[in-house]
Amino acid sequence: DQQVKQNSPSLSVQEGRISILNCDYTNSMFDYFLWYKKYPAEGPTFLISISSIKDKNEDGRFTVFLNKSAKHLSLHIVPSQPGDSAVYFCAAFSGTYKYIFGTGTRLKVLA
Amino acid sequence: DAGITQSPRYKITETGRQVTLMCHQTWSHSYMFWYRQDLGHGLRLIYYSAAADITDKGEVPDGYVVSRSKTENFPLTLESATRSQTSVYFCASRTDRGLGTEAFFGQGTRLTVV
């Protein structure tokens, strides 16, 4: 039973354009949502997070939007850069201190 | 070195062998986690620990054993390795301060069971 889903395995975007990565979840009890970026042969690194009581959080080129009624969050990257090419995981955090990850979306930013 | 480190980075073992993956963190974080990454499955939680001597099962614990006698170490043992345990394993840790605090990941261990 996949509680956190990323339905797009891959995404290609032109440099300078917006990248939108999507994530859906099923459990309305999640407290926080996080996005991680992962380069090949490296561990995931934290990118940005959002509390379940907010609908938007921004950090430089990265913005995360949360739609609780739809149980949907998205990560916007503007403008996209070639260095953003990586696998992006969304994760949900519950009060039991577990992070539940999605399956990941491979973003390719074309120069 | 400060941070979270995993060893070995790469390991090849035979079916039926016992193998232990090591994880060490220098932050004195209370929480530690083991995940495995597989194509089509993302990162799945194997075990986690809230403190020394406190561990609990995650989504895919079968075939794995963990221990946490010291806060900084969280080894993962495959008691009798199977080919289905071929994967990339990631250890992570986080502080116990604040709900939304992120977890920090190690570099990963690529395990191949032949």
XYZ file of C-alpha atoms in Angstrom, chain B residues 13-14 16-20 77-81:
12
model
C 28.411 -11.525 -0.976
C 27.111 -14.982 -1.632
C 23.282 -17.556 2.550
C 26.132 -15.541 4.001
C 25.723 -13.139 6.878
C 26.714 -9.567 6.123
C 26.698 -6.439 8.252
C 22.739 -7.280 9.493
C 21.460 -9.589 6.806
C 21.431 -12.913 8.628
C 21.297 -15.091 5.511
C 21.587 -12.983 2.387
